[in-house]
Amino acid sequence: MNRKKVTILDLQRKKDRKQPITMLTAYDYSGAVLVDKAEIDVILVGDSLGMVMMGYDSTVPVTMAEMLHHCRMVARGTTYAFTIGDMPFLSYQADMAEAVRNAGLLLKEGGMDSVKLEGGREVVLTIEAIIRAGIPVMGHIGLTPQSQSKLGGYRVQGKTAVSAHNLLQDALALEAAGCFSIVLEAVPEPVATAISQRLTIPTIGIGAGAGCDGQVLVYHDLLGLFDKKLPRFVKQYAHLDQTVTDAFTAFREDVVNGRFPAKEHTYPMPQDELDAFLKELKAE
Ligand code: KIV
């Protein structure tokens, strides 16, 4: 396949032409290869990997070292999509110089094309510093999972006129700071639509309705890799959880009952070599 890699200019062009942008998460080489093959525009190495890959109950414990590890795998599997590395909790909040260094590491060592970080007006100065270092930044407002404890849980944001207005002000501030795009997570559709119409940069929605300029879903949610309750905004395109468990069960039953490996799964040996080997065995 000879495909030109997606850039932030392509994403902007899609917004300007009202062509929806597609984005999915991926966390390793094989996952990235599959997403890339489907010609998804953007691959996000989300810190959601803390939950779906590592089994934590939030994204808070994820470290820079873990993000870099996963970013490198995804970078090796991606030739088409524009890649974004998520900045994990505490990699950008405490100190601006540290934020710039960590963002840079996601490009320099992680092989990403850009970074994403959570927050509105409170992170504008940090975002400006990262962009000044030549690193493209995607914003993320609405439900920001790294601060779910402060928000009182994984709750829809922007449900009142005041909080919707605040979200719009955050979005405008992130655009003015130079973000190339913004994720809107768990925001009522009319609010996300209004923000998307006010901004000149693309918005990518997750639980924010059809008025956004693009949509993102988490890899494991889309594939149905877990048998667990999902947020209402998830559409499951497959139920691989059952398919994969069925395959593992069939393997176990085949081995236990002597059906695997069969003749066709084994390597033959030339008859004369086999005869010689058996003769030697007998002589021992
Ligand atoms: O970490 C993640 O997967 C995300 C998406 C839900 C946008 O931030």
GROMACS .gro file of C-alpha atoms and ligand atoms in nm:
model
  292
    1MET     CA    1   0.000   0.000   0.000
    2ASN     CA    2   0.140   0.338  -0.098
    3ARG     CA    3  -0.041   0.589   0.124
    4LYS     CA    4   0.078   0.934   0.224
    5LYS     CA    5   0.087   0.981   0.600
    6VAL     CA    6  -0.188   1.203   0.744
    7THR     CA    7  -0.074   1.544   0.877
    8ILE     CA    8  -0.241   1.816   1.086
    9LEU     CA    9  -0.298   2.005   0.758
   10ASP     CA   10  -0.506   1.712   0.628
   11LEU     CA   11  -0.711   1.717   0.950
   12GLN     CA   12  -0.774   2.091   0.917
   13ARG     CA   13  -0.866   2.045   0.550
   14LYS     CA   14  -1.121   1.780   0.652
   15LYS     CA   15  -1.283   2.025   0.894
   16ASP     CA   16  -1.287   2.300   0.631
   17ARG     CA   17  -1.449   2.062   0.378
   18LYS     CA   18  -1.688   1.920   0.639
   19GLN     CA   19  -1.541   1.570   0.597
   20PRO     CA   20  -1.562   1.372   0.925
   21ILE     CA   21  -1.231   1.281   1.091
   22THR     CA   22  -1.184   0.929   1.231
   23MET     CA   23  -0.970   0.850   1.535
   24LEU     CA   24  -0.916   0.532   1.736
   25THR     CA   25  -0.690   0.438   2.020
   26ALA     CA   26  -0.422   0.171   1.983
   27TYR     CA   27  -0.169   0.056   2.239
   28ASP     CA   28   0.069  -0.186   2.069
   29TYR     CA   29   0.223  -0.284   1.734
   30SER     CA   30  -0.037  -0.537   1.620
   31GLY     CA   31  -0.327  -0.312   1.720
   32ALA     CA   32  -0.175  -0.016   1.537
   33VAL     CA   33  -0.122  -0.223   1.220
   34LEU     CA   34  -0.493  -0.318   1.219
   35VAL     CA   35  -0.616   0.038   1.280
   36ASP     CA   36  -0.375   0.176   1.021
   37LYS     CA   37  -0.489  -0.081   0.763
   38ALA     CA   38  -0.847   0.047   0.807
   39GLU     CA   39  -0.724   0.397   0.704
   40ILE     CA   40  -0.830   0.563   1.028
   41ASP     CA   41  -0.701   0.924   1.018
   42VAL     CA   42  -0.561   0.945   1.371
   43ILE     CA   43  -0.426   0.691   1.621
   44LEU     CA   44  -0.425   0.800   1.984
   45VAL     CA   45  -0.205   0.615   2.229
   46GLY     CA   46  -0.446   0.705   2.507
   47ASP     CA   47  -0.367   0.684   2.876
   48SER     CA   48  -0.687   0.474   2.878
   49LEU     CA   49  -0.427   0.198   2.836
   50GLY     CA   50  -0.401   0.214   3.216
   51MET     CA   51  -0.750   0.069   3.232
   52VAL     CA   52  -0.784  -0.151   2.921
   53MET     CA   53  -0.426  -0.284   2.900
   54MET     CA   54  -0.304  -0.264   3.259
   55GLY     CA   55  -0.618  -0.329   3.463
   56TYR     CA   56  -0.614  -0.012   3.677
   57ASP     CA   57  -0.951   0.139   3.764
   58SER     CA   58  -0.846   0.486   3.643
   59THR     CA   59  -0.584   0.651   3.420
   60VAL     CA   60  -0.413   0.820   3.717
   61PRO     CA   61  -0.138   0.558   3.786
   62VAL     CA   62  -0.003   0.561   3.427
   63THR     CA   63   0.359   0.681   3.405
   64MET     CA   64   0.566   0.849   3.132
   65ALA     CA   65   0.781   0.534   3.104
   66GLU     CA   66   0.469   0.324   3.038
   67MET     CA   67   0.336   0.573   2.782
   68LEU     CA   68   0.672   0.576   2.600
   69HIS     CA   69   0.678   0.196   2.595
   70HIS     CA   70   0.336   0.180   2.428
   71CYS     CA   71   0.399   0.477   2.196
   72ARG     CA   72   0.710   0.306   2.054
   73MET     CA   73   0.508  -0.009   1.973
   74VAL     CA   74   0.234   0.193   1.803
   75ALA     CA   75   0.482   0.406   1.608
   76ARG     CA   76   0.638   0.089   1.465
   77GLY     CA   77   0.296  -0.030   1.345
   78THR     CA   78   0.178   0.296   1.189
   79THR     CA   79   0.258   0.419   0.840
   80TYR     CA   80  -0.060   0.611   0.752
   81ALA     CA   81  -0.238   0.758   1.054
   82PHE     CA   82  -0.133   1.075   1.234
   83THR     CA   83  -0.024   0.968   1.583
   84ILE     CA   84  -0.090   1.131   1.920
   85GLY     CA   85   0.068   1.034   2.251
   86ASP     CA   86  -0.135   1.110   2.565
   87MET     CA   87   0.048   1.296   2.841
   88PRO     CA   88  -0.017   1.096   3.161
   89PHE     CA   89  -0.126   1.243   3.493
   90LEU     CA   90   0.147   1.449   3.662
   91SER     CA   91   0.366   1.463   3.350
   92TYR     CA   92   0.258   1.823   3.273
   93GLN     CA   93   0.068   1.968   3.572
   94ALA     CA   94   0.348   2.039   3.821
   95ASP     CA   95   0.612   2.221   3.622
   96MET     CA   96   0.616   2.381   3.278
   97ALA     CA   97   0.972   2.286   3.185
   98GLU     CA   98   0.900   1.928   3.284
   99ALA     CA   99   0.585   1.938   3.069
  100VAL     CA  100   0.782   2.052   2.763
  101ARG     CA  101   1.047   1.784   2.824
  102ASN     CA  102   0.786   1.509   2.865
  103ALA     CA  103   0.594   1.621   2.556
  104GLY     CA  104   0.921   1.620   2.364
  105LEU     CA  105   1.001   1.269   2.483
  106LEU     CA  106   0.672   1.138   2.339
  107LEU     CA  107   0.798   1.257   1.997
  108LYS     CA  108   1.172   1.195   2.039
  109GLU     CA  109   1.160   0.854   2.211
  110GLY     CA  110   0.797   0.751   2.160
  111GLY     CA  111   0.794   0.825   1.786
  112MET     CA  112   0.463   1.018   1.807
  113ASP     CA  113   0.363   1.305   1.577
  114SER     CA  114   0.198   1.509   1.855
  115VAL     CA  115   0.070   1.503   2.213
  116LYS     CA  116  -0.264   1.539   2.390
  117LEU     CA  117  -0.325   1.675   2.737
  118GLU     CA  118  -0.633   1.735   2.948
  119GLY     CA  119  -0.766   2.068   3.076
  120GLY     CA  120  -0.899   2.408   2.976
  121ARG     CA  121  -0.779   2.761   3.058
  122GLU     CA  122  -0.567   2.631   3.350
  123VAL     CA  123  -0.328   2.455   3.107
  124VAL     CA  124  -0.306   2.725   2.840
  125LEU     CA  125   0.040   2.852   2.946
  126THR     CA  126   0.173   2.495   2.946
  127ILE     CA  127   0.024   2.426   2.603
  128GLU     CA  128   0.178   2.746   2.465
  129ALA     CA  129   0.521   2.644   2.598
  130ILE     CA  130   0.492   2.296   2.442
  131ILE     CA  131   0.385   2.441   2.106
  132ARG     CA  132   0.674   2.692   2.119
  133ALA     CA  133   0.903   2.387   2.139
  134GLY     CA  134   0.762   2.277   1.803
  135ILE     CA  135   0.527   2.010   1.934
  136PRO     CA  136   0.166   1.997   1.806
  137VAL     CA  137  -0.089   1.975   2.090
  138MET     CA  138  -0.443   1.834   2.098
  139GLY     CA  139  -0.658   1.965   2.385
  140HIS     CA  140  -0.911   1.758   2.581
  141ILE     CA  141  -1.205   1.911   2.770
  142GLY     CA  142  -1.542   1.801   2.907
  143LEU     CA  143  -1.501   1.482   3.104
  144THR     CA  144  -1.127   1.473   3.171
  145PRO     CA  145  -1.063   1.126   3.320
  146GLN     CA  146  -0.738   1.225   3.497
  147SER     CA  147  -0.944   1.459   3.719
  148GLN     CA  148  -1.249   1.234   3.757
  149SER     CA  149  -1.204   1.241   4.134
  150LYS     CA  150  -1.231   1.622   4.134
  151LEU     CA  151  -1.534   1.599   3.901
  152GLY     CA  152  -1.707   1.355   4.137
  153GLY     CA  153  -1.674   1.059   3.898
  154TYR     CA  154  -1.708   0.988   3.527
  155ARG     CA  155  -1.991   1.236   3.470
  156VAL     CA  156  -2.128   1.426   3.171
  157GLN     CA  157  -1.992   1.784   3.169
  158GLY     CA  158  -2.155   2.105   3.041
  159LYS     CA  159  -2.512   2.015   3.137
  160THR     CA  160  -2.596   2.356   3.283
  161ALA     CA  161  -2.590   2.687   3.094
  162VAL     CA  162  -2.303   2.806   3.315
  163SER     CA  163  -2.087   2.497   3.270
  164ALA     CA  164  -2.164   2.488   2.895
  165HIS     CA  165  -2.047   2.851   2.872
  166ASN     CA  166  -1.731   2.759   3.066
  167LEU     CA  167  -1.660   2.475   2.825
  168LEU     CA  168  -1.694   2.711   2.529
  169GLN     CA  169  -1.452   2.958   2.695
  170ASP     CA  170  -1.206   2.672   2.755
  171ALA     CA  171  -1.234   2.560   2.393
  172LEU     CA  172  -1.176   2.912   2.262
  173ALA     CA  173  -0.873   2.953   2.494
  174LEU     CA  174  -0.722   2.623   2.373
  175GLU     CA  175  -0.772   2.727   2.012
  176ALA     CA  176  -0.611   3.066   2.081
  177ALA     CA  177  -0.320   2.887   2.253
  178GLY     CA  178  -0.250   2.704   1.926
  179CYS     CA  179  -0.401   2.354   1.972
  180PHE     CA  180  -0.447   2.184   1.635
  181SER     CA  181  -0.761   2.003   1.759
  182ILE     CA  182  -0.964   1.941   2.075
  183VAL     CA  183  -1.130   1.627   2.216
  184LEU     CA  184  -1.476   1.689   2.363
  185GLU     CA  185  -1.563   1.404   2.599
  186ALA     CA  186  -1.907   1.336   2.750
  187VAL     CA  187  -2.065   1.669   2.659
  188PRO     CA  188  -2.432   1.717   2.560
  189GLU     CA  189  -2.469   1.716   2.181
  190PRO     CA  190  -2.601   2.076   2.145
  191VAL     CA  191  -2.307   2.210   2.347
  192ALA     CA  192  -2.047   2.011   2.150
  193THR     CA  193  -2.211   2.116   1.823
  194ALA     CA  194  -2.206   2.484   1.921
  195ILE     CA  195  -1.838   2.460   2.024
  196SER     CA  196  -1.751   2.281   1.698
  197GLN     CA  197  -1.924   2.552   1.498
  198ARG     CA  198  -1.749   2.835   1.688
  199LEU     CA  199  -1.399   2.688   1.654
  200THR     CA  200  -1.193   2.699   1.338
  201ILE     CA  201  -0.989   2.391   1.447
  202PRO     CA  202  -1.142   2.039   1.438
  203THR     CA  203  -1.318   1.893   1.741
  204ILE     CA  204  -1.313   1.518   1.800
  205GLY     CA  205  -1.605   1.387   2.002
  206ILE     CA  206  -1.642   1.091   2.235
  207GLY     CA  207  -1.989   1.091   2.386
  208ALA     CA  208  -2.044   1.436   2.237
  209GLY     CA  209  -2.278   1.362   1.945
  210ALA     CA  210  -2.269   1.396   1.570
  211GLY     CA  211  -2.201   1.772   1.557
  212CYS     CA  212  -1.827   1.729   1.621
  213ASP     CA  213  -1.581   1.734   1.331
  214GLY     CA  214  -1.464   1.381   1.409
  215GLN     CA  215  -1.524   1.084   1.637
  216VAL     CA  216  -1.297   0.874   1.856
  217LEU     CA  217  -1.357   0.542   2.031
  218VAL     CA  218  -1.141   0.322   2.250
  219TYR     CA  219  -1.007   0.013   2.065
  220HIS     CA  220  -1.127  -0.240   2.325
  221ASP     CA  221  -1.476  -0.084   2.349
  222LEU     CA  222  -1.530  -0.086   1.971
  223LEU     CA  223  -1.415  -0.449   1.940
  224GLY     CA  224  -1.609  -0.571   2.243
  225LEU     CA  225  -1.295  -0.715   2.398
  226PHE     CA  226  -1.437  -0.695   2.749
  227ASP     CA  227  -1.753  -0.836   2.894
  228LYS     CA  228  -1.840  -0.528   3.100
  229LYS     CA  229  -2.087  -0.243   3.109
  230LEU     CA  230  -1.987   0.032   2.867
  231PRO     CA  231  -2.083   0.401   2.858
  232ARG     CA  232  -2.389   0.477   2.642
  233PHE     CA  233  -2.179   0.656   2.381
  234VAL     CA  234  -1.992   0.338   2.280
  235LYS     CA  235  -2.098   0.152   1.968
  236GLN     CA  236  -1.964  -0.204   1.966
  237TYR     CA  237  -1.877  -0.316   1.613
  238ALA     CA  238  -1.775  -0.667   1.720
  239HIS     CA  239  -1.797  -0.894   2.024
  240LEU     CA  240  -1.446  -1.034   2.022
  241ASP     CA  241  -1.459  -1.117   2.391
  242GLN     CA  242  -1.674  -1.425   2.319
  243THR     CA  243  -1.498  -1.508   1.991
  244VAL     CA  244  -1.154  -1.506   2.156
  245THR     CA  245  -1.267  -1.700   2.464
  246ASP     CA  246  -1.433  -1.960   2.236
  247ALA     CA  247  -1.106  -1.998   2.042
  248PHE     CA  248  -0.900  -2.044   2.361
  249THR     CA  249  -1.154  -2.298   2.493
  250ALA     CA  250  -1.144  -2.492   2.162
  251PHE     CA  251  -0.761  -2.501   2.183
  252ARG     CA  252  -0.773  -2.634   2.539
  253GLU     CA  253  -1.024  -2.902   2.444
  254ASP     CA  254  -0.823  -3.005   2.136
  255VAL     CA  255  -0.501  -3.045   2.338
  256VAL     CA  256  -0.669  -3.226   2.626
  257ASN     CA  257  -0.844  -3.464   2.384
  258GLY     CA  258  -0.542  -3.528   2.160
  259ARG     CA  259  -0.685  -3.349   1.854
  260PHE     CA  260  -0.403  -3.094   1.839
  261PRO     CA  261  -0.143  -3.101   1.699
  262ALA     CA  262  -0.255  -3.314   1.403
  263LYS     CA  263  -0.031  -3.454   1.127
  264GLU     CA  264  -0.055  -3.132   0.922
  265HIS     CA  265   0.087  -2.927   1.212
  266THR     CA  266   0.406  -3.134   1.241
  267TYR     CA  267   0.734  -3.138   1.045
  268PRO     CA  268   0.816  -3.455   0.845
  269MET     CA  269   1.163  -3.615   0.842
  270PRO     CA  270   1.322  -3.791   0.540
  271GLN     CA  271   1.258  -4.168   0.577
  272ASP     CA  272   1.629  -4.266   0.556
  273GLU     CA  273   1.721  -4.017   0.831
  274LEU     CA  274   1.436  -4.143   1.045
  275ASP     CA  275   1.546  -4.507   0.993
  276ALA     CA  276   1.903  -4.419   1.091
  277PHE     CA  277   1.785  -4.233   1.399
  278LEU     CA  278   1.561  -4.522   1.511
  279LYS     CA  279   1.846  -4.767   1.456
  280GLU     CA  280   2.073  -4.556   1.676
  281LEU     CA  281   1.806  -4.539   1.944
  282LYS     CA  282   1.776  -4.918   1.943
  283ALA     CA  283   2.152  -4.961   1.972
  284GLU     CA  284   2.178  -4.740   2.282
  285KIV     O1  285  -0.711   0.800   2.680
  285KIV     C1  286  -0.797   0.796   2.591
  285KIV     O2  287  -0.825   0.691   2.531
  285KIV     C2  288  -0.864   0.921   2.556
  285KIV     C3  289  -0.979   0.913   2.462
  285KIV     C4  290  -1.098   0.860   2.532
  285KIV     C5  291  -1.007   1.043   2.397
  285KIV     O3  292  -0.827   1.023   2.604
   0.00000   0.00000   0.00000
